[in-house]
Amino acid sequence: MNTELFGIIALFVLTVALAVPFGKYIAKVYGGEKTLLDPVFSPLEKGFYRLSGIRPNVEMNWKQHLSALLTINMVWFFLGMFVLMNQGWLPLNPDGNPSQSADLAFNTTISFVVNCNLQHYSGETGMSYLGQLFLMFLQFVTAGTGMAAAAVVIIALKERTTEKLGNFYDLFVKSCTRILLPVSFVIALILLANGTPMTFNGKDTMYTMQGDTVQVSTGPVAAFVPIKHVGTNGGGFFGANSAHPLENPNYATNMTEMFGQMIIPLAMIFALGYYVKRRRLSWMIFGVMTLGFLLLTIPTIVTELHGNPKIAQMGVDMGSGAMEGKETRFGTTASAFWSIATTVISTGSINSMHDSFMPVSGLTQMLSMMTNAFYGGAGAGILNFYIFIILAVFISGLMVGRTPELMGKKIEAREMKIAMIVALLHPLLILAATALGVSMPELTAGTLNNPGFHGFSEMLYEYTSSAANNGSGFEGLGDNTPWWNISCGIVLILSRFIPIIGPVAIAGILASKKHVPESAGTLKTDTGTFGIMVFAVIVIITALSFFPALTLGPIAEYFSMQ
């Protein structure tokens, strides 16, 4: 246990230590400054711009940014539907996997287009290699989309009056080439060195210790898995995701993959501070997010190490913790840490079965996604937290009797209306969709693997994961049905694009306003006091929105086990 605990502490410290200089590099990329990778990627980007006719130096206002973002995502959606509904006869299908049904293709395509990667299929049998490669493409570009949107907000925070906020396509391409691709390449080399397959052959024959013969799926796994984590996507090549020994062979790859999913969300925090030249603001944001992360992680680890009291009453040794659904290769502590890291960061990958975790752990996993503000996804984390900063500034301004200001720009009714819509949309989608599922048992009852409180948690988790662009699940749920595919798909669309549209719109509106110089009465947003205010706003909104639903699921299940 002590070794496992030391491992995750060392991993977190190392990730933070590397995120600071990496954030400085990201700020230089978005600021158009020279970097060490310019000789490698500048010719590649110029060639792409020349072929596509894109003029990267033509700056856009916030409306043009959103128009480009939504248009390109619509194109990817139609391409994805075509590939998945026709993969059975298209090339690169050595195992003869069938085409997906219309409702499953809709859910899968939407899920990968919105960077959620909710998977209602098993990769070995539900996807051809062509389908997997197209999904890998989406994992790059959708992460780049979120990072480009966050870059627009960061650019808008600079202290000047402007309507020009860079070029969307330039920010998008640089996010993919200069940030996502190099990190993914390094992680891919580590996975290859540890035995992750990289082939276009079909199933491979393997022999077990007992002498049995089994057919094991292979494929271009080493290329797929790195961007799954670096882009905070989470969609696994195999159905078991990172619990699969070919997707995550050993403890070293387990730590590498955890690092991969944490590095960019953390680095984006520091990139903001370097870009706007307010590093204290970055540390305030990091402090609030880390406080929330630790308050969710520590109870999860402690609970899982204590094990299941019902099993302990049967005389079973709980010295290794609650090991049901966990890999002995990784252990209880590392699995518990991963479960919170992947839900807080909105990656959604798993190295253990969340459905098997203790009720308190299920509660913290859902709270990680319900708050949707601690670290977050690649780019999306900054966008979500920006909304809470707007709310906290407005409330603080009212408390001291001053017009709310952020970075020298007055926050008025229009911005507050947008912020409140975005903040309340998240609980609305989760709770309304869950209520519909509960009220129509003829559509959902047969899909639940567990009755009672845990069955309700499975439903609540599914919609929470969809709304948080996470993609993990309480996989006792039989979710490949028209109801789950379509309802989750609708939640996925709304929960991805409105939280992007809202922050970008607010940032664009504020950037166009006259800059007001700081004075003695200006509210400082880079202090610990303001950080506490932001944290309080996050906790209050989450508690008021979700506590009643949580009492019907994991909280009730916890008390039923005592």
Coordinates of C-alpha atoms in Angstrom, one line a residue, residues 19-489:
A19 CA 3.0 21.3 -16.4
V20 CA 4.5 24.7 -15.4
P21 CA 7.1 24.8 -18.2
F22 CA 4.8 23.1 -20.6
G23 CA 2.2 25.8 -19.9
K24 CA 4.8 28.4 -20.8
Y25 CA 5.4 26.6 -24.1
I26 CA 1.7 26.5 -24.8
A27 CA 1.4 30.2 -24.1
K28 CA 4.2 30.8 -26.7
V29 CA 2.5 28.6 -29.2
Y30 CA -0.8 30.6 -29.0
G31 CA 1.1 33.9 -28.8
G32 CA 2.9 33.2 -32.1
E33 CA 6.3 33.3 -30.4
K34 CA 9.3 31.2 -31.5
T35 CA 9.6 27.7 -30.0
L36 CA 12.0 24.8 -30.4
L37 CA 9.5 22.8 -32.5
D38 CA 9.1 25.6 -35.2
P39 CA 11.6 24.0 -37.6
V40 CA 9.6 20.8 -37.5
F41 CA 6.0 22.0 -37.7
S42 CA 6.1 25.4 -39.4
P43 CA 6.7 23.8 -42.9
L44 CA 4.0 21.2 -42.2
E45 CA 1.5 23.9 -41.2
K46 CA 2.3 26.2 -44.1
G47 CA 1.8 23.3 -46.5
F48 CA -1.6 22.5 -44.9
Y49 CA -2.7 26.1 -45.1
R50 CA -1.6 26.4 -48.8
L51 CA -3.6 23.2 -49.7
S52 CA -6.7 24.2 -47.8
G53 CA -6.7 27.9 -48.7
I54 CA -6.8 28.9 -45.0
R55 CA -5.3 32.4 -44.3
P56 CA -4.1 32.0 -40.7
N57 CA -3.2 35.7 -40.3
V58 CA -6.7 36.8 -40.8
E59 CA -8.1 37.4 -37.4
M60 CA -11.7 36.6 -36.4
N61 CA -14.2 38.0 -33.9
W62 CA -15.9 35.6 -31.4
K63 CA -18.9 34.9 -33.7
Q64 CA -16.6 33.9 -36.6
H65 CA -14.7 31.6 -34.3
L66 CA -17.9 29.8 -33.3
S67 CA -19.1 29.6 -36.8
A68 CA -15.9 27.9 -37.9
L69 CA -15.9 25.6 -34.9
L70 CA -19.5 24.4 -35.4
T71 CA -19.2 24.0 -39.2
I72 CA -16.1 21.8 -39.0
N73 CA -17.7 19.7 -36.3
M74 CA -20.8 19.1 -38.4
V75 CA -18.6 17.9 -41.3
W76 CA -16.8 15.4 -39.0
F77 CA -20.2 14.1 -37.8
F78 CA -21.4 13.3 -41.3
L79 CA -18.1 11.6 -42.2
G80 CA -18.3 9.6 -39.0
M81 CA -21.8 8.4 -39.6
F82 CA -20.8 7.2 -43.1
V83 CA -17.7 5.3 -41.9
L84 CA -19.4 3.6 -39.0
M85 CA -22.6 2.6 -40.8
N86 CA -20.6 1.1 -43.7
Q87 CA -17.4 -0.3 -42.0
G88 CA -18.6 -3.8 -42.6
W89 CA -17.7 -3.6 -46.4
L90 CA -15.1 -0.8 -46.2
P91 CA -11.3 -1.8 -46.1
L92 CA -9.2 -2.5 -43.0
N93 CA -11.6 -5.0 -41.5
P94 CA -9.6 -8.2 -41.1
D95 CA -11.9 -9.7 -38.4
G96 CA -15.1 -9.0 -40.4
N97 CA -16.8 -6.8 -37.8
P98 CA -20.2 -5.6 -38.9
S99 CA -21.4 -2.1 -39.6
Q100 CA -23.1 -0.3 -36.7
S101 CA -26.8 0.3 -36.6
A102 CA -28.1 3.9 -37.2
D103 CA -28.7 4.6 -33.5
L104 CA -25.4 3.2 -32.3
A105 CA -23.5 5.0 -35.1
F106 CA -25.3 8.2 -34.1
N107 CA -24.3 7.8 -30.4
T108 CA -20.7 6.8 -31.2
T109 CA -20.1 9.6 -33.8
I110 CA -21.6 12.3 -31.6
S111 CA -19.7 11.0 -28.6
F112 CA -16.3 11.2 -30.4
V113 CA -17.1 14.5 -32.1
V114 CA -17.8 16.1 -28.8
N115 CA -14.7 14.6 -27.2
C116 CA -16.7 12.5 -24.8
N117 CA -16.0 9.0 -26.2
L118 CA -18.9 7.3 -24.5
Q119 CA -18.8 3.8 -25.9
H120 CA -21.9 1.7 -26.2
Y121 CA -19.9 -1.0 -28.1
S122 CA -16.9 -3.2 -27.5
G123 CA -13.9 -2.2 -29.6
E124 CA -12.9 -5.8 -30.4
T125 CA -16.2 -6.7 -32.0
G126 CA -17.9 -3.4 -32.7
M127 CA -15.3 -1.5 -34.7
S128 CA -13.1 -2.2 -37.8
Y129 CA -9.6 -0.9 -38.0
L130 CA -10.8 1.8 -40.4
G131 CA -13.4 2.8 -37.8
Q132 CA -10.8 2.9 -35.1
L133 CA -8.5 5.0 -37.2
F134 CA -11.3 7.5 -37.9
L135 CA -12.1 7.7 -34.2
M136 CA -8.4 8.3 -33.5
F137 CA -8.5 11.2 -36.0
L138 CA -11.5 12.6 -34.1
Q139 CA -9.6 12.2 -30.8
F140 CA -7.0 14.6 -32.2
V141 CA -9.2 17.2 -33.8
T142 CA -11.9 17.4 -31.1
A143 CA -9.3 17.9 -28.4
G144 CA -7.7 20.6 -30.7
T145 CA -11.2 22.2 -31.0
G146 CA -11.6 22.5 -27.3
M147 CA -8.1 23.8 -26.8
A148 CA -8.6 26.4 -29.6
A149 CA -11.9 27.6 -27.9
A150 CA -10.0 27.9 -24.6
A151 CA -7.2 29.8 -26.4
V152 CA -9.8 32.3 -27.7
V153 CA -10.9 33.0 -24.1
I154 CA -7.3 33.3 -23.0
I155 CA -6.6 35.8 -25.8
A156 CA -9.7 37.8 -24.9
L157 CA -8.5 38.2 -21.3
K158 CA -5.6 40.4 -22.3
E159 CA -6.0 44.0 -21.0
R160 CA -7.1 45.9 -24.1
T161 CA -10.2 46.6 -26.2
T162 CA -10.5 44.5 -29.3
E163 CA -12.9 42.4 -31.4
K164 CA -10.1 40.4 -33.1
L165 CA -9.2 37.2 -31.2
G166 CA -6.9 35.4 -33.4
N167 CA -7.7 32.9 -36.2
F168 CA -9.6 29.7 -35.2
Y169 CA -8.0 27.5 -37.8
D170 CA -4.5 28.6 -36.8
L171 CA -5.2 28.0 -33.1
F172 CA -6.8 24.6 -33.9
V173 CA -4.0 23.4 -36.2
K174 CA -1.3 24.5 -33.7
S175 CA -3.1 22.7 -30.9
C176 CA -3.0 19.5 -32.8
T177 CA 0.5 19.7 -34.3
R178 CA 2.6 21.5 -31.7
I179 CA 0.9 20.3 -28.5
L180 CA -1.1 17.1 -28.9
L181 CA 1.0 15.3 -31.4
P182 CA 4.5 15.5 -29.7
V183 CA 3.2 14.4 -26.3
S184 CA 1.2 11.5 -28.0
F185 CA 4.3 10.4 -29.9
V186 CA 6.4 10.2 -26.8
I187 CA 3.8 8.2 -24.9
A188 CA 3.3 5.9 -27.9
L189 CA 7.0 5.0 -27.8
I190 CA 6.7 4.1 -24.1
L191 CA 3.7 1.9 -24.8
L192 CA 5.4 0.2 -27.8
A193 CA 8.5 -0.5 -25.6
N194 CA 6.2 -2.2 -23.1
G195 CA 4.4 -4.5 -25.5
T196 CA 1.4 -2.6 -26.7
P197 CA 0.6 -3.9 -30.2
M198 CA 0.9 -1.8 -33.4
T199 CA -0.3 -3.9 -36.3
F200 CA -3.0 -4.1 -39.0
N201 CA -3.2 -7.9 -38.7
G202 CA -6.4 -9.6 -37.3
K203 CA -6.8 -11.7 -34.2
D204 CA -3.7 -13.4 -32.9
T205 CA -3.5 -16.9 -31.4
M206 CA -2.2 -17.0 -27.9
Y207 CA -1.7 -19.8 -25.4
T208 CA -2.6 -19.6 -21.7
M209 CA -0.7 -21.0 -18.8
Q210 CA -3.2 -23.9 -18.8
G211 CA -2.3 -24.7 -22.4
D212 CA -5.6 -23.4 -23.8
T213 CA -5.7 -21.6 -27.1
V214 CA -7.4 -18.2 -27.3
Q215 CA -7.9 -15.7 -30.1
V216 CA -6.9 -12.2 -29.0
S217 CA -7.7 -9.0 -30.9
T218 CA -4.7 -6.8 -31.8
G219 CA -4.5 -3.7 -34.1
P220 CA -3.0 -0.2 -34.2
V221 CA -3.4 0.1 -30.4
A222 CA -0.1 1.9 -29.6
A223 CA -1.2 4.8 -31.9
F224 CA -4.8 4.9 -30.5
V225 CA -4.1 4.9 -26.8
P226 CA -1.8 7.9 -26.4
I227 CA -4.2 10.5 -27.9
K228 CA -7.0 8.8 -26.0
H229 CA -5.4 10.2 -22.8
V230 CA -3.4 13.2 -24.0
G231 CA -6.6 14.6 -25.6
T232 CA -8.6 13.7 -22.6
N233 CA -10.8 11.5 -24.8
G234 CA -10.9 8.2 -23.0
G235 CA -12.3 5.9 -25.7
G236 CA -10.6 2.6 -25.5
F237 CA -9.4 0.4 -28.4
F238 CA -10.7 -2.6 -26.4
G239 CA -13.9 -2.9 -24.5
A240 CA -12.1 -3.2 -21.2
N241 CA -10.3 0.1 -21.9
S242 CA -7.1 0.5 -19.9
A243 CA -7.8 -2.5 -17.8
H244 CA -6.9 -4.6 -20.9
P245 CA -3.4 -5.9 -20.8
L246 CA -2.6 -5.0 -24.4
E247 CA -3.9 -1.4 -23.9
N248 CA -2.2 -1.0 -20.5
P249 CA 0.4 -3.8 -20.0
N250 CA 2.0 -2.9 -16.7
Y251 CA 2.5 -0.5 -13.8
A252 CA 4.8 1.7 -15.8
T253 CA 2.3 2.2 -18.6
N254 CA -0.4 2.7 -16.0
M255 CA 1.5 5.7 -14.6
T256 CA 2.4 6.9 -18.1
E257 CA -1.2 6.9 -19.1
M258 CA -2.3 8.7 -16.0
F259 CA 0.4 11.3 -16.7
G260 CA -0.8 11.6 -20.2
Q261 CA -4.4 12.5 -19.3
M262 CA -3.3 15.0 -16.6
I263 CA -0.5 17.0 -18.3
I264 CA -2.4 19.2 -20.7
P265 CA -5.4 20.2 -18.4
L266 CA -2.8 21.2 -15.8
A267 CA -0.5 23.0 -18.3
M268 CA -3.5 25.0 -19.8
I269 CA -3.9 26.6 -16.3
F270 CA -0.4 27.9 -16.3
A271 CA -0.6 28.8 -20.0
L272 CA -3.3 31.3 -19.1
G273 CA -1.1 33.0 -16.5
Y274 CA 1.9 33.2 -18.8
Y275 CA -0.2 34.5 -21.7
V276 CA -1.9 37.3 -19.8
K277 CA 1.2 37.9 -17.6
R278 CA -0.7 37.1 -14.4
R279 CA 0.9 34.0 -13.0
R280 CA -0.8 34.5 -9.6
L281 CA -4.1 34.1 -11.3
S282 CA -2.9 30.7 -12.6
W283 CA -1.9 29.6 -9.1
M284 CA -5.2 30.7 -7.7
I285 CA -7.0 28.6 -10.3
F286 CA -4.7 25.7 -9.7
G287 CA -5.2 26.0 -5.9
V288 CA -9.0 25.9 -6.2
M289 CA -8.9 23.0 -8.6
T290 CA -6.4 21.0 -6.6
L291 CA -8.3 21.5 -3.4
G292 CA -11.4 20.0 -5.0
F293 CA -9.4 17.2 -6.6
L294 CA -7.9 16.2 -3.2
L295 CA -11.2 16.4 -1.4
L296 CA -12.5 13.9 -3.9
T297 CA -9.4 11.7 -4.2
I298 CA -8.6 11.1 -0.5
P299 CA -12.0 9.7 0.5
T300 CA -12.0 7.4 -2.5
I301 CA -8.6 5.9 -1.7
V302 CA -9.4 5.5 2.0
T303 CA -12.8 3.9 1.2
E304 CA -11.3 1.4 -1.3
L305 CA -8.5 0.5 1.0
H306 CA -10.9 -0.3 3.8
G307 CA -12.8 -2.8 1.6
N308 CA -16.3 -4.0 1.6
P309 CA -17.7 -4.4 5.1
K310 CA -20.3 -7.0 4.0
I311 CA -17.5 -9.2 2.6
A312 CA -15.3 -8.6 5.7
Q313 CA -18.2 -9.9 7.8
M314 CA -18.0 -13.2 5.9
G315 CA -14.4 -13.6 7.1
V316 CA -12.7 -12.6 3.9
D317 CA -9.4 -10.8 4.3
M318 CA -9.7 -7.1 3.2
G319 CA -6.0 -6.4 3.6
S320 CA -5.7 -5.5 -0.1
G321 CA -8.8 -3.4 -0.1
A322 CA -11.9 -3.7 -2.2
M323 CA -10.4 -5.7 -5.1
E324 CA -13.6 -6.6 -7.0
G325 CA -13.3 -5.2 -10.5
K326 CA -9.7 -4.0 -10.1
E327 CA -6.5 -5.3 -11.7
T328 CA -4.0 -6.9 -9.4
R329 CA -1.3 -5.4 -11.7
F330 CA -2.2 -1.9 -10.4
G331 CA -3.7 -2.4 -7.0
T332 CA -6.4 -0.6 -5.0
T333 CA -4.6 2.8 -4.5
A334 CA -3.6 3.4 -8.1
S335 CA -7.0 2.3 -9.3
A336 CA -8.8 4.6 -6.9
F337 CA -6.6 7.5 -7.9
W338 CA -7.2 6.8 -11.6
S339 CA -11.0 6.7 -11.1
I340 CA -11.0 10.3 -9.7
A341 CA -8.3 11.6 -12.1
T342 CA -10.3 10.3 -15.1
T343 CA -13.6 11.8 -13.9
V344 CA -12.3 15.1 -12.7
I345 CA -10.3 15.6 -15.9
S346 CA -13.2 14.3 -18.1
T347 CA -11.0 11.7 -19.8
G348 CA -13.4 8.8 -19.0
S349 CA -10.8 6.1 -19.4
I350 CA -10.8 3.3 -16.8
N351 CA -8.3 0.8 -15.4
S352 CA -10.9 -0.8 -13.2
M353 CA -14.7 -1.3 -13.1
H354 CA -16.4 1.7 -11.6
D355 CA -19.6 -0.3 -11.1
S356 CA -17.7 -2.4 -8.5
F357 CA -16.4 0.5 -6.4
M358 CA -17.8 1.2 -3.0
P359 CA -20.8 3.6 -2.7
V360 CA -18.7 6.5 -1.3
S361 CA -16.3 6.1 -4.3
G362 CA -19.3 6.1 -6.7
L363 CA -20.4 9.3 -5.0
T364 CA -17.0 11.0 -5.4
Q365 CA -16.7 9.8 -9.1
M366 CA -20.1 11.3 -9.9
L367 CA -19.3 14.5 -7.9
S368 CA -16.1 14.9 -10.0
M369 CA -18.3 15.1 -13.1
M370 CA -21.1 17.0 -11.5
T371 CA -18.9 19.9 -10.4
N372 CA -17.2 19.7 -13.8
A373 CA -14.7 22.4 -12.7
F374 CA -11.6 20.8 -11.3
Y375 CA -8.9 20.5 -14.0
G376 CA -11.4 19.4 -16.7
G377 CA -10.6 18.3 -20.2
A378 CA -8.1 19.6 -22.7
G379 CA -9.3 23.2 -23.1
A380 CA -12.8 22.5 -21.7
G381 CA -11.5 22.8 -18.1
I382 CA -10.6 26.4 -18.6
L383 CA -13.9 27.1 -20.3
N384 CA -15.9 25.6 -17.4
F385 CA -13.9 27.3 -14.7
Y386 CA -14.2 30.6 -16.6
I387 CA -18.0 30.5 -16.0
F388 CA -17.5 30.1 -12.3
I389 CA -15.1 33.0 -12.2
I390 CA -17.7 35.2 -13.9
L391 CA -20.3 34.1 -11.3
A392 CA -17.9 34.6 -8.4
V393 CA -16.9 38.1 -9.6
F394 CA -20.5 39.1 -10.0
I395 CA -21.5 37.9 -6.5
S396 CA -18.5 39.5 -5.0
G397 CA -19.2 42.8 -6.7
L398 CA -22.7 42.8 -5.3
M399 CA -21.4 42.0 -1.8
V400 CA -19.1 45.0 -1.7
G401 CA -21.5 47.3 -3.6
R402 CA -19.3 47.7 -6.8
T403 CA -19.9 47.0 -10.4
P404 CA -18.3 43.6 -11.0
E405 CA -15.1 43.7 -13.1
L406 CA -12.9 41.0 -14.5
M407 CA -9.4 42.0 -15.8
G408 CA -10.6 45.6 -16.3
K409 CA -13.9 44.8 -18.0
K410 CA -17.3 45.4 -16.5
I411 CA -19.5 42.3 -16.2
E412 CA -23.1 43.3 -16.9
A413 CA -26.5 41.7 -17.4
R414 CA -25.9 40.2 -20.8
E415 CA -22.8 38.3 -19.7
M416 CA -24.5 37.1 -16.5
K417 CA -27.5 35.7 -18.3
I418 CA -25.2 33.7 -20.6
A419 CA -23.1 32.5 -17.6
M420 CA -26.2 31.4 -15.7
I421 CA -27.6 29.5 -18.7
V422 CA -24.3 27.6 -19.0
A423 CA -24.0 26.9 -15.3
L424 CA -27.6 25.6 -14.9
L425 CA -27.7 23.7 -18.2
H426 CA -25.3 21.0 -16.8
P427 CA -27.6 19.9 -13.8
L428 CA -30.7 20.4 -16.0
L429 CA -29.5 17.9 -18.6
I430 CA -28.4 15.3 -16.1
L431 CA -31.4 15.5 -13.8
A432 CA -34.0 15.8 -16.6
A433 CA -32.6 12.9 -18.6
T434 CA -32.4 10.7 -15.5
A435 CA -35.9 11.6 -14.5
L436 CA -37.2 10.6 -18.0
G437 CA -35.3 7.3 -17.8
V438 CA -36.8 6.5 -14.3
S439 CA -40.3 7.5 -15.4
M440 CA -40.2 5.1 -18.4
P441 CA -39.2 1.7 -17.0
E442 CA -40.4 -0.1 -20.1
L443 CA -37.4 1.5 -21.9
T444 CA -34.8 1.2 -19.2
A445 CA -35.6 -1.5 -16.6
G446 CA -34.2 -4.4 -18.7
T447 CA -30.9 -2.6 -19.2
L448 CA -30.1 -2.3 -15.5
N449 CA -27.7 -4.9 -14.0
N450 CA -28.6 -4.0 -10.4
P451 CA -31.9 -3.2 -8.7
G452 CA -32.6 -0.5 -6.2
F453 CA -30.2 2.2 -5.2
H454 CA -27.3 0.9 -7.3
G455 CA -29.5 0.6 -10.4
F456 CA -30.5 4.3 -10.0
S457 CA -26.8 5.2 -9.7
E458 CA -26.1 3.4 -13.0
M459 CA -28.6 5.6 -14.7
L460 CA -27.5 8.8 -13.0
Y461 CA -23.9 8.0 -13.7
E462 CA -24.6 7.5 -17.4
Y463 CA -26.2 10.9 -18.0
T464 CA -23.7 12.6 -15.7
S465 CA -20.8 11.1 -17.7
S466 CA -22.5 12.2 -21.0
A467 CA -23.2 15.8 -19.7
A468 CA -19.6 16.1 -18.4
N469 CA -18.1 14.9 -21.7
N470 CA -16.5 12.1 -19.7
G471 CA -17.5 8.8 -21.3
S472 CA -16.9 6.4 -18.4
G473 CA -19.8 4.4 -17.1
F474 CA -21.1 2.1 -14.4
E475 CA -20.8 -0.7 -16.9
G476 CA -23.4 -2.9 -15.3
L477 CA -25.7 -0.9 -17.6
G478 CA -26.8 -2.5 -20.9
D479 CA -26.6 0.8 -22.8
N480 CA -26.6 -0.3 -26.5
T481 CA -30.3 0.2 -27.0
P482 CA -32.2 2.9 -29.0
W483 CA -33.2 4.7 -25.8
W484 CA -29.7 5.0 -24.4
N485 CA -28.0 5.7 -27.7
I486 CA -30.4 8.5 -28.7
S487 CA -31.0 10.1 -25.3
C488 CA -27.3 10.2 -24.4
G489 CA -26.5 11.5 -27.9

